[in-house]
Amino acid sequence: MTTLTSASTTKEGALRRFVRHLLYVMTDNPVTAVAFALFVLIVIAALFGPWLVPYNPLATDSSSTLQAPSWQHWFGTDHLGRDVFSRVVVATRLDLMIAVTAVAIAFVVGSTLGAIAGFYGGWTDRITGRLMDTIMAFPLFVLAMGIVAAAGNTIENIIYATAIINLPFYARMARTEVAVRRQAGYVQAARLSGNRDWRILAFQIFPNSLPPMMVQISLNMGWAILNAAGLSFIGLGVSPPTPEWGIMVAEGANYIVSGQWWLAVFPGLALMLAVFTFNLLGDGLRDLVDPLRRT
Amino acid sequence: MAIPLLDIRDLTVEFATRNGTVTAVKKVDISINKGETLGIVGESGSGKSVTSYALLRILDRAGRIADGSIVFGGVDVGGADERTMSELRGREMSMIFQNPRAALNPIRAVGRQIEDVMIQHGLATRGNARGKAIKMLQAVRIRDPEQRYHAYPFELSGGMCQRIVIAIALACRPQLLIADEPTTGLDVTTQKAVMDLIVELAAERQMATLLITHDLGLAACYCDRIVVMEKGEIVESAAVETLFASPQHPYTQRLMRATPRLDSQVADLLPADDERRASTKRQPIGPPLLEVDSLVKAFGSAANEVRAVDNLSFTLHEGESLGLVGESGCGKSTTSAMIMRLLDPTSGALTFAGSDIAVISAKQFAHHPLRSKLQMVFQDPTDSLNPRWSARRSIEDPMRRLDQLNRQELNTRVSVLAERVGLPAHLLDRFPHQLSGGQKARVGIARAIALEPKLLILDEPTAALDVSVQAVVLNLLASLREQLNMSYLFISHDLNVVRLLCDRVMVMQAGKIVEEGPTEKLLSEPSHAYTRALLNAIPHPPAQASSIHSSSAHPPVTAL
């Protein structure tokens, strides 16, 4: 054990150590390994989707509308003869982009507000707290609908709306995590070393409160994807013919009654898989960023 | 010889970990007779607690008894099923844990918690449980048991909570009581009261006691026999008199040497040939460095004011070491936070190196030029290091903030500091959780002396360390004081440790200094009743035959 760690303290060992740690986290919990594999699949689909798919997702073909899944069209075709498989794969990028951007904004703004509130307490804390309570008081999906409807039907607004409804979760979490560490010994020691408040907050306390936030980010990603799809399902945000899971489910829903189930089921499954992956990913991600697990 | 109450043979306990199987306890033999008190003494990682967990079969999921037998009162504990075990636990053998507050259910009245265990084992019915619980509270000397029955753990002091835990443990009149560090975290006077109570109740009930502790002095005062464990193995087992008269194993000898006695000097804690021993040479005491004048810290509103520090005045000279001793809640930590300028005093003056620093707010002092001259070593080395920073980064931090050094100079300074505190250079890139307690303490000390401070506040710097590590750290602190000509303000609850480093000692009680004087005089002729109580409560190992010039065995000190 001692020989292992002393050998791996060199600089070039850092990457190898990370890979070994990654492998350990994977093998320790097979569910995490499955989640990571799915995650990689989703990322590949998002990055290279348009080049990988067999058909142009926007090309209509009136000769082959509403065909059932076959070797030629794996997920069948829709009412305009577009290939459902191609559309599902290509849609990954848009859905993931909305979710990632929204969660990133929510994380940065929310955790900054929360960390400041937790560190200074008093009025800062009270004002931020009440602000977050106000957001939480609305039914969140309805609030998002309202924001998009009021601000205009664009993708940016979907992102802002999703970010705003996710803010309170990060703010509250960061506040608690920072508040419990405010009086830690290493924070006092940092003060004695001549660190100003913002330095202590940014370099001592905040990095140490990251692991639980990682779980929150991951869970939130799934939720944000669902939220974006939900908004476009009811006709807000993304507009046809852009391939997007929510719209595809909405369009396909009309055909379920007449027996053409593949139009709605496959994008729905893709949506479910994405949400499922991010939910599973949370724990693995925490294990990965927690230095205490890295022994 | 009668059949022992508990007979452990060849016990081996293994833990499955990420890096393979670790053997925590190796071939341990222990036997306890009825009414006997056995002490298991060892440092952290010696396997002493794991042995007791194996005995109660409450090991973690990763741990298992790999080999050996445990026979308790004719029952084979190793092979017993879970039902038999839950009958045994609490009723025949019970345990007192280290942290009494964590061992009690915080949302249930303490009286109810005593009832629960009696009802569980069929020794009381709902009807008569209350009366029995109150009797137990009386037995553990809790005043007003009728009222205390309804108290919640948060309403009681640490000592009181430990009494409740003892009451729960003894409620079913077990034959064996396992006490795992029962007084760690309690004040010395409370420790004495709790230990006296355990011994008295054990004698009254003919109960065998297994006392697990890191404190050789405590074991010496209260046990009949002592088993010394190191790295999962028993290295020595003997009656207290024999063990202290002639310790056989080198580890026992080292442990005994490292335990501070009434007459030992700081260098005596390490073997004579150890190069880490501090020299006895002292720098001459210079002009006043820190003058504290009627310092007050009050909390709460004006009408309902509590004075944590009440009108405190003292002077600390250059090169001098001053001890500040008191029990928890006496205001010593508040005092140190104010002197360190982490907390603003309500009133009073602090003159440090000729300038009044009390007028500078704690916030502004963070980047004041005097900041680097006023540093501190914290109580808990683990808590005081950022878990995400390597040792090097932690040591560098004060120099980066308060000193203009380039990368090269920084590296050189860190290497010099590491060498000065005896930290091997290859450990500098490790994270705190990869370092041992002693190594973390060194990192903390290196960080504190990085800016060559004039005054170093030591806030119980060895409270979280094993005695052998404490010996090394105290010697290191003594050597550094001479090398860097620093003054120390040593804050502790332990007079025994304070006297090793300090020229003068102040005793603090309820925010006030009750006695002050040169160390030797204060310890030999304490004038205040509180100082005497503190001194009497410290458990001392009996004098060692080899360290004084007498070969006759000394009678064990049963109560000091």
GROMACS .gro file of C-alpha atoms in nm, chain B residues 27-422:
model
  396
  322LYS     CA    1  -0.398  -1.457   1.748
  323VAL     CA    2  -0.511  -1.275   2.058
  324ASP     CA    3  -0.561  -1.459   2.389
  325ILE     CA    4  -0.750  -1.281   2.664
  326SER     CA    5  -0.926  -1.416   2.968
  327ILE     CA    6  -1.116  -1.231   3.236
  328ASN     CA    7  -1.231  -1.369   3.568
  329LYS     CA    8  -1.545  -1.273   3.749
  330GLY     CA    9  -1.507  -0.938   3.923
  331GLU     CA   10  -1.177  -0.863   3.759
  332THR     CA   11  -1.084  -0.540   3.582
  333LEU     CA   12  -0.870  -0.589   3.277
  334GLY     CA   13  -0.721  -0.306   3.079
  335ILE     CA   14  -0.637  -0.329   2.711
  336VAL     CA   15  -0.387  -0.056   2.635
  337GLY     CA   16  -0.267   0.034   2.291
  338GLU     CA   17  -0.235   0.318   2.045
  339SER     CA   18  -0.465   0.384   1.752
  340GLY     CA   19  -0.467   0.097   1.507
  341SER     CA   20  -0.358  -0.155   1.768
  342GLY     CA   21  -0.679  -0.354   1.729
  343LYS     CA   22  -0.802  -0.297   2.083
  344SER     CA   23  -1.147  -0.177   1.983
  345VAL     CA   24  -1.183  -0.438   1.710
  346THR     CA   25  -1.122  -0.708   1.972
  347SER     CA   26  -1.414  -0.581   2.176
  348TYR     CA   27  -1.637  -0.552   1.870
  349ALA     CA   28  -1.556  -0.911   1.779
  350LEU     CA   29  -1.646  -1.013   2.131
  351LEU     CA   30  -1.990  -0.857   2.096
  352ARG     CA   31  -2.008  -0.966   1.731
  353ILE     CA   32  -2.075  -0.611   1.616
  354LEU     CA   33  -1.799  -0.590   1.356
  355ASP     CA   34  -1.851  -0.393   1.036
  356ARG     CA   35  -1.979  -0.578   0.735
  357ALA     CA   36  -1.627  -0.594   0.594
  358GLY     CA   37  -1.485  -0.756   0.908
  359ARG     CA   38  -1.504  -1.119   1.007
  360ILE     CA   39  -1.368  -1.347   1.274
  361ALA     CA   40  -1.123  -1.556   1.073
  362ASP     CA   41  -0.997  -1.783   1.346
  363GLY     CA   42  -1.009  -1.854   1.716
  364SER     CA   43  -1.275  -1.902   1.978
  365ILE     CA   44  -1.458  -1.673   2.217
  366VAL     CA   45  -1.624  -1.845   2.509
  367PHE     CA   46  -1.829  -1.633   2.745
  368GLY     CA   47  -1.985  -1.800   3.051
  369GLY     CA   48  -1.991  -2.134   2.873
  370VAL     CA   49  -2.149  -1.995   2.552
  371ASP     CA   50  -1.949  -2.009   2.232
  372VAL     CA   51  -1.987  -1.653   2.108
  373GLY     CA   52  -1.805  -1.718   1.783
  374GLY     CA   53  -2.061  -1.976   1.672
  375ALA     CA   54  -2.373  -1.837   1.836
  376ASP     CA   55  -2.668  -1.735   1.620
  377GLU     CA   56  -2.800  -1.380   1.605
  378ARG     CA   57  -3.082  -1.451   1.855
  379THR     CA   58  -2.849  -1.580   2.121
  380MET     CA   59  -2.624  -1.282   2.059
  381SER     CA   60  -2.897  -1.026   2.106
  382GLU     CA   61  -2.987  -1.201   2.431
  383LEU     CA   62  -2.625  -1.178   2.542
  384ARG     CA   63  -2.570  -0.821   2.434
  385GLY     CA   64  -2.693  -0.576   2.691
  386ARG     CA   65  -2.802  -0.848   2.930
  387GLU     CA   66  -2.480  -1.040   2.993
  388MET     CA   67  -2.221  -0.815   2.832
  389SER     CA   68  -2.271  -0.450   2.770
  390MET     CA   69  -2.064  -0.173   2.637
  391ILE     CA   70  -1.991   0.192   2.706
  392PHE     CA   71  -1.887   0.382   2.398
  393GLN     CA   72  -1.640   0.660   2.344
  394ASN     CA   73  -1.875   0.944   2.265
  395PRO     CA   74  -2.167   0.939   2.508
  396ARG     CA   75  -2.366   1.195   2.313
  397ALA     CA   76  -2.353   0.986   1.996
  398ALA     CA   77  -2.449   0.672   2.187
  399LEU     CA   78  -2.775   0.821   2.313
  400ASN     CA   79  -3.085   0.874   2.104
  401PRO     CA   80  -3.116   1.254   2.086
  402ILE     CA   81  -3.496   1.266   2.059
  403ARG     CA   82  -3.586   1.031   2.343
  404ALA     CA   83  -3.589   1.118   2.712
  405VAL     CA   84  -3.298   0.951   2.890
  406GLY     CA   85  -3.520   0.772   3.141
  407ARG     CA   86  -3.710   0.610   2.854
  408GLN     CA   87  -3.385   0.490   2.702
  409ILE     CA   88  -3.299   0.310   3.025
  410GLU     CA   89  -3.647   0.156   3.030
  411ASP     CA   90  -3.614   0.037   2.672
  412VAL     CA   91  -3.320  -0.188   2.741
  413MET     CA   92  -3.481  -0.339   3.051
  414ILE     CA   93  -3.810  -0.407   2.874
  415GLN     CA   94  -3.623  -0.550   2.575
  416HIS     CA   95  -3.455  -0.809   2.796
  417GLY     CA   96  -3.769  -0.884   2.996
  418LEU     CA   97  -3.635  -0.743   3.321
  419ALA     CA   98  -3.909  -0.488   3.359
  420THR     CA   99  -4.268  -0.442   3.253
  421ARG     CA  100  -4.426  -0.123   3.127
  422GLY     CA  101  -4.572  -0.084   3.475
  423ASN     CA  102  -4.259  -0.097   3.686
  424ALA     CA  103  -3.998   0.019   3.431
  425ARG     CA  104  -4.018   0.383   3.538
  426GLY     CA  105  -3.938   0.303   3.900
  427LYS     CA  106  -3.647   0.083   3.796
  428ALA     CA  107  -3.511   0.346   3.560
  429ILE     CA  108  -3.516   0.606   3.836
  430LYS     CA  109  -3.332   0.361   4.062
  431MET     CA  110  -3.066   0.324   3.794
  432LEU     CA  111  -3.033   0.702   3.768
  433GLN     CA  112  -2.980   0.708   4.143
  434ALA     CA  113  -2.722   0.432   4.116
  435VAL     CA  114  -2.513   0.639   3.873
  436ARG     CA  115  -2.534   0.935   4.117
  437ILE     CA  116  -2.753   1.163   3.918
  438ARG     CA  117  -2.913   1.428   4.134
  439ASP     CA  118  -3.291   1.475   4.111
  440PRO     CA  119  -3.344   1.150   3.920
  441GLU     CA  120  -3.720   1.217   3.906
  442GLN     CA  121  -3.661   1.533   3.703
  443ARG     CA  122  -3.365   1.402   3.504
  444TYR     CA  123  -3.575   1.108   3.390
  445HIS     CA  124  -3.749   1.345   3.150
  446ALA     CA  125  -3.430   1.516   3.030
  447TYR     CA  126  -3.307   1.487   2.671
  448PRO     CA  127  -2.938   1.422   2.601
  449PHE     CA  128  -2.877   1.777   2.475
  450GLU     CA  129  -2.984   1.913   2.814
  451LEU     CA  130  -2.713   1.722   2.997
  452SER     CA  131  -2.337   1.775   3.015
  453GLY     CA  132  -2.091   1.527   2.866
  454GLY     CA  133  -2.022   1.370   3.205
  455MET     CA  134  -2.393   1.336   3.278
  456CYS     CA  135  -2.451   1.174   2.938
  457GLN     CA  136  -2.178   0.923   3.010
  458ARG     CA  137  -2.349   0.843   3.341
  459ILE     CA  138  -2.672   0.777   3.153
  460VAL     CA  139  -2.485   0.548   2.913
  461ILE     CA  140  -2.343   0.365   3.214
  462ALA     CA  141  -2.693   0.337   3.361
  463ILE     CA  142  -2.818   0.185   3.035
  464ALA     CA  143  -2.521  -0.052   3.021
  465LEU     CA  144  -2.572  -0.167   3.378
  466ALA     CA  145  -2.952  -0.172   3.382
  467CYS     CA  146  -2.965  -0.545   3.317
  468ARG     CA  147  -2.690  -0.628   3.565
  469PRO     CA  148  -2.449  -0.769   3.308
  470GLN     CA  149  -2.159  -0.990   3.409
  471LEU     CA  150  -1.914  -0.813   3.183
  472LEU     CA  151  -1.887  -0.444   3.110
  473ILE     CA  152  -1.678  -0.332   2.814
  474ALA     CA  153  -1.572   0.031   2.839
  475ASP     CA  154  -1.418   0.155   2.515
  476GLU     CA  155  -1.230   0.477   2.594
  477PRO     CA  156  -1.516   0.580   2.824
  478THR     CA  157  -1.360   0.912   2.925
  479THR     CA  158  -1.202   1.042   2.605
  480GLY     CA  159  -1.341   1.389   2.547
  481LEU     CA  160  -1.434   1.441   2.910
  482ASP     CA  161  -1.257   1.682   3.142
  483VAL     CA  162  -1.008   1.534   3.387
  484THR     CA  163  -1.226   1.597   3.691
  485THR     CA  164  -1.525   1.441   3.512
  486GLN     CA  165  -1.304   1.154   3.397
  487LYS     CA  166  -1.213   1.080   3.757
  488ALA     CA  167  -1.577   1.089   3.867
  489VAL     CA  168  -1.689   0.860   3.584
  490MET     CA  169  -1.407   0.609   3.632
  491ASP     CA  170  -1.457   0.600   4.009
  492LEU     CA  171  -1.824   0.534   3.948
  493ILE     CA  172  -1.756   0.248   3.704
  494VAL     CA  173  -1.511   0.082   3.942
  495GLU     CA  174  -1.742   0.124   4.239
  496LEU     CA  175  -2.045  -0.017   4.059
  497ALA     CA  176  -1.840  -0.306   3.923
  498ALA     CA  177  -1.720  -0.398   4.272
  499GLU     CA  178  -2.072  -0.368   4.412
  500ARG     CA  179  -2.210  -0.604   4.148
  501GLN     CA  180  -1.918  -0.847   4.120
  502MET     CA  181  -1.894  -0.749   3.757
  503ALA     CA  182  -1.594  -0.803   3.533
  504THR     CA  183  -1.476  -0.494   3.347
  505LEU     CA  184  -1.279  -0.465   3.027
  506LEU     CA  185  -1.133  -0.116   3.002
  507ILE     CA  186  -1.003  -0.022   2.659
  508THR     CA  187  -0.784   0.286   2.666
  509HIS     CA  188  -0.483   0.456   2.512
  510ASP     CA  189  -0.390   0.605   2.850
  511LEU     CA  190  -0.149   0.393   3.046
  512GLY     CA  191  -0.196   0.612   3.351
  513LEU     CA  192  -0.570   0.558   3.351
  514ALA     CA  193  -0.532   0.182   3.311
  515ALA     CA  194  -0.277   0.175   3.592
  516CYS     CA  195  -0.512   0.351   3.831
  517TYR     CA  196  -0.818   0.138   3.770
  518CYS     CA  197  -0.717  -0.208   3.645
  519ASP     CA  198  -0.598  -0.531   3.804
  520ARG     CA  199  -0.427  -0.660   3.495
  521ILE     CA  200  -0.312  -0.490   3.177
  522VAL     CA  201  -0.280  -0.628   2.827
  523VAL     CA  202  -0.064  -0.421   2.593
  524MET     CA  203  -0.149  -0.444   2.224
  525GLU     CA  204   0.050  -0.330   1.924
  526LYS     CA  205  -0.053  -0.372   1.560
  527GLY     CA  206  -0.316  -0.634   1.636
  528GLU     CA  207  -0.100  -0.846   1.862
  529ILE     CA  208  -0.064  -0.875   2.236
  530VAL     CA  209   0.293  -0.786   2.321
  531GLU     CA  210   0.267  -0.809   2.695
  532SER     CA  211   0.016  -0.914   2.956
  533ALA     CA  212   0.078  -0.881   3.328
  534ALA     CA  213  -0.063  -0.763   3.659
  535VAL     CA  214  -0.034  -0.385   3.702
  536GLU     CA  215   0.240  -0.408   3.969
  537THR     CA  216   0.456  -0.643   3.765
  538LEU     CA  217   0.404  -0.453   3.443
  539PHE     CA  218   0.513  -0.122   3.587
  540ALA     CA  219   0.793  -0.271   3.796
  541SER     CA  220   0.953  -0.450   3.505
  542PRO     CA  221   0.804  -0.402   3.160
  543GLN     CA  222   0.941  -0.677   2.938
  544HIS     CA  223   0.857  -0.581   2.584
  545PRO     CA  224   1.036  -0.287   2.420
  546TYR     CA  225   0.701  -0.146   2.303
  547THR     CA  226   0.567  -0.140   2.659
  548GLN     CA  227   0.886   0.029   2.772
  549ARG     CA  228   0.854   0.290   2.501
  550LEU     CA  229   0.489   0.351   2.585
  551MET     CA  230   0.571   0.392   2.953
  552ARG     CA  231   0.849   0.632   2.878
  553ALA     CA  232   0.624   0.841   2.656
  554THR     CA  233   0.350   0.873   2.919
  555PRO     CA  234   0.420   1.197   3.110
  556ARG     CA  235   0.474   1.156   3.480
  557LEU     CA  236   0.477   1.405   3.763
  558ASP     CA  237   0.853   1.439   3.754
  559SER     CA  238   0.944   1.383   3.389
  560GLN     CA  239   1.109   1.644   3.167
  561VAL     CA  240   1.011   1.677   2.803
  562ALA     CA  241   1.328   1.499   2.684
  563ASP     CA  242   1.259   1.204   2.915
  564LEU     CA  243   0.961   1.106   2.701
  565LEU     CA  244   1.195   0.974   2.430
  566PRO     CA  245   1.472   0.716   2.472
  567ALA     CA  246   1.814   0.859   2.566
  568ASP     CA  247   1.963   0.773   2.226
  569ASP     CA  248   1.680   0.931   2.024
  570GLU     CA  249   1.811   1.222   1.822
  571ARG     CA  250   1.471   1.390   1.832
  572ARG     CA  251   1.515   1.461   2.204
  573ALA     CA  252   1.501   1.832   2.279
  574SER     CA  253   1.800   1.990   2.450
  575THR     CA  254   1.737   2.145   2.787
  576LYS     CA  255   1.913   2.466   2.690
  577ARG     CA  256   1.681   2.766   2.706
  578GLN     CA  257   1.695   3.109   2.553
  579PRO     CA  258   1.698   3.392   2.809
  580ILE     CA  259   1.361   3.552   2.868
  581GLY     CA  260   1.337   3.894   2.706
  582PRO     CA  261   1.113   4.200   2.727
  583PRO     CA  262   0.732   4.171   2.722
  584LEU     CA  263   0.598   4.052   2.386
  585LEU     CA  264   0.226   4.032   2.452
  586GLU     CA  265   0.039   4.230   2.711
  587VAL     CA  266  -0.324   4.150   2.769
  588ASP     CA  267  -0.511   4.409   2.969
  589SER     CA  268  -0.861   4.355   3.111
  590LEU     CA  269  -0.980   4.156   2.811
  591VAL     CA  270  -1.354   4.085   2.804
  592LYS     CA  271  -1.566   3.884   2.563
  593ALA     CA  272  -1.937   3.888   2.628
  594PHE     CA  273  -2.204   3.701   2.438
  595GLY     CA  274  -2.578   3.763   2.433
  596SER     CA  275  -2.780   4.076   2.486
  597ALA     CA  276  -2.695   4.343   2.742
  598ALA     CA  277  -2.968   4.224   2.978
  599ASN     CA  278  -2.874   3.860   2.948
  600GLU     CA  279  -2.500   3.885   2.913
  601VAL     CA  280  -2.268   3.588   2.948
  602ARG     CA  281  -1.902   3.668   2.991
  603ALA     CA  282  -1.695   3.391   2.832
  604VAL     CA  283  -1.378   3.580   2.920
  605ASP     CA  284  -1.399   3.812   3.215
  606ASN     CA  285  -1.139   4.080   3.275
  607LEU     CA  286  -0.833   3.884   3.179
  608SER     CA  287  -0.488   4.039   3.217
  609PHE     CA  288  -0.145   3.884   3.177
  610THR     CA  289   0.194   3.945   3.021
  611LEU     CA  290   0.397   3.708   2.806
  612HIS     CA  291   0.767   3.779   2.757
  613GLU     CA  292   0.986   3.707   2.458
  614GLY     CA  293   1.117   3.351   2.468
  615GLU     CA  294   0.881   3.259   2.747
  616SER     CA  295   0.623   2.981   2.747
  617LEU     CA  296   0.300   3.033   2.929
  618GLY     CA  297   0.042   2.764   2.994
  619LEU     CA  298  -0.330   2.835   3.005
  620VAL     CA  299  -0.511   2.547   3.170
  621GLY     CA  300  -0.879   2.493   3.227
  622GLU     CA  301  -1.165   2.257   3.157
  623SER     CA  302  -1.404   2.277   2.865
  624GLY     CA  303  -1.613   2.591   2.865
  625CYS     CA  304  -1.374   2.792   3.083
  626GLY     CA  305  -1.307   3.042   2.805
  627LYS     CA  306  -0.957   2.937   2.707
  628SER     CA  307  -1.045   2.886   2.339
  629THR     CA  308  -1.225   3.222   2.326
  630THR     CA  309  -0.914   3.381   2.476
  631SER     CA  310  -0.689   3.225   2.216
  632ALA     CA  311  -0.922   3.327   1.930
  633MET     CA  312  -0.912   3.688   2.054
  634ILE     CA  313  -0.534   3.696   2.088
  635MET     CA  314  -0.507   3.534   1.744
  636ARG     CA  315  -0.735   3.811   1.616
  637LEU     CA  316  -0.992   3.571   1.479
  638LEU     CA  317  -1.251   3.715   1.715
  639ASP     CA  318  -1.308   4.074   1.824
  640PRO     CA  319  -1.302   4.135   2.200
  641THR     CA  320  -1.588   4.322   2.368
  642SER     CA  321  -1.339   4.540   2.554
  643GLY     CA  322  -0.979   4.544   2.669
  644ALA     CA  323  -0.639   4.597   2.512
  645LEU     CA  324  -0.396   4.358   2.343
  646THR     CA  325  -0.045   4.495   2.301
  647PHE     CA  326   0.165   4.278   2.076
  648ALA     CA  327   0.524   4.374   1.991
  649GLY     CA  328   0.454   4.730   2.099
  650SER     CA  329   0.134   4.802   1.907
  651ASP     CA  330  -0.226   4.769   2.017
  652ILE     CA  331  -0.381   4.503   1.795
  653ALA     CA  332  -0.721   4.492   1.966
  654VAL     CA  333  -0.826   4.805   1.774
  655ILE     CA  334  -0.773   4.633   1.436
  656SER     CA  335  -1.080   4.431   1.345
  657ALA     CA  336  -1.041   4.058   1.296
  658LYS     CA  337  -1.129   4.102   0.928
  659GLN     CA  338  -0.857   4.360   0.861
  660PHE     CA  339  -0.597   4.174   1.061
  661ALA     CA  340  -0.593   3.895   0.798
  662HIS     CA  341  -0.356   4.104   0.585
  663HIS     CA  342  -0.190   4.309   0.857
  664PRO     CA  343   0.193   4.294   0.871
  665LEU     CA  344   0.177   4.154   1.225
  666ARG     CA  345  -0.035   3.860   1.108
  667SER     CA  346   0.276   3.662   1.020
  668LYS     CA  347   0.423   3.712   1.367
  669LEU     CA  348   0.120   3.563   1.540
  670GLN     CA  349   0.049   3.204   1.443
  671MET     CA  350  -0.122   2.900   1.583
  672VAL     CA  351  -0.105   2.521   1.594
  673PHE     CA  352  -0.452   2.372   1.602
  674GLN     CA  353  -0.598   2.102   1.819
  675ASP     CA  354  -0.708   1.856   1.556
  676PRO     CA  355  -0.444   1.805   1.285
  677THR     CA  356  -0.699   1.638   1.056
  678ASP     CA  357  -0.956   1.914   1.078
  679SER     CA  358  -0.699   2.189   1.035
  680LEU     CA  359  -0.575   2.072   0.694
  681ASN     CA  360  -0.776   2.123   0.377
  682PRO     CA  361  -0.857   1.766   0.265
  683ARG     CA  362  -0.816   1.860  -0.102
  684TRP     CA  363  -0.472   2.015  -0.062
  685SER     CA  364  -0.143   1.830  -0.053
  686ALA     CA  365   0.087   1.881   0.244
  687ARG     CA  366   0.310   2.104   0.031
  688ARG     CA  367   0.025   2.332  -0.069
  689SER     CA  368  -0.088   2.367   0.293
  690ILE     CA  369   0.262   2.459   0.411
  691GLU     CA  370   0.308   2.703   0.122
  692ASP     CA  371  -0.016   2.887   0.172
  693PRO     CA  372   0.094   3.138   0.442
  694MET     CA  373   0.412   3.220   0.247
  695ARG     CA  374   0.220   3.274  -0.075
  696ARG     CA  375  -0.022   3.508   0.095
  697LEU     CA  376   0.205   3.707   0.323
  698ASP     CA  377   0.553   3.674   0.173
  699GLN     CA  378   0.668   3.766  -0.176
  700LEU     CA  379   0.859   3.457  -0.287
  701ASN     CA  380   0.908   3.306  -0.630
  702ARG     CA  381   0.843   2.941  -0.709
  703GLN     CA  382   1.204   2.839  -0.650
  704GLU     CA  383   1.230   3.014  -0.313
  705LEU     CA  384   0.899   2.864  -0.209
  706ASN     CA  385   1.019   2.511  -0.285
  707THR     CA  386   1.340   2.567  -0.092
  708ARG     CA  387   1.151   2.711   0.205
  709VAL     CA  388   0.910   2.418   0.209
  710SER     CA  389   1.197   2.167   0.202
  711VAL     CA  390   1.372   2.348   0.486
  712LEU     CA  391   1.051   2.358   0.689
  713ALA     CA  392   0.976   1.990   0.624
  714GLU     CA  393   1.322   1.898   0.741
  715ARG     CA  394   1.291   2.120   1.044
  716VAL     CA  395   0.971   1.946   1.158
  717GLY     CA  396   1.100   1.601   1.060
   0.00000   0.00000   0.00000
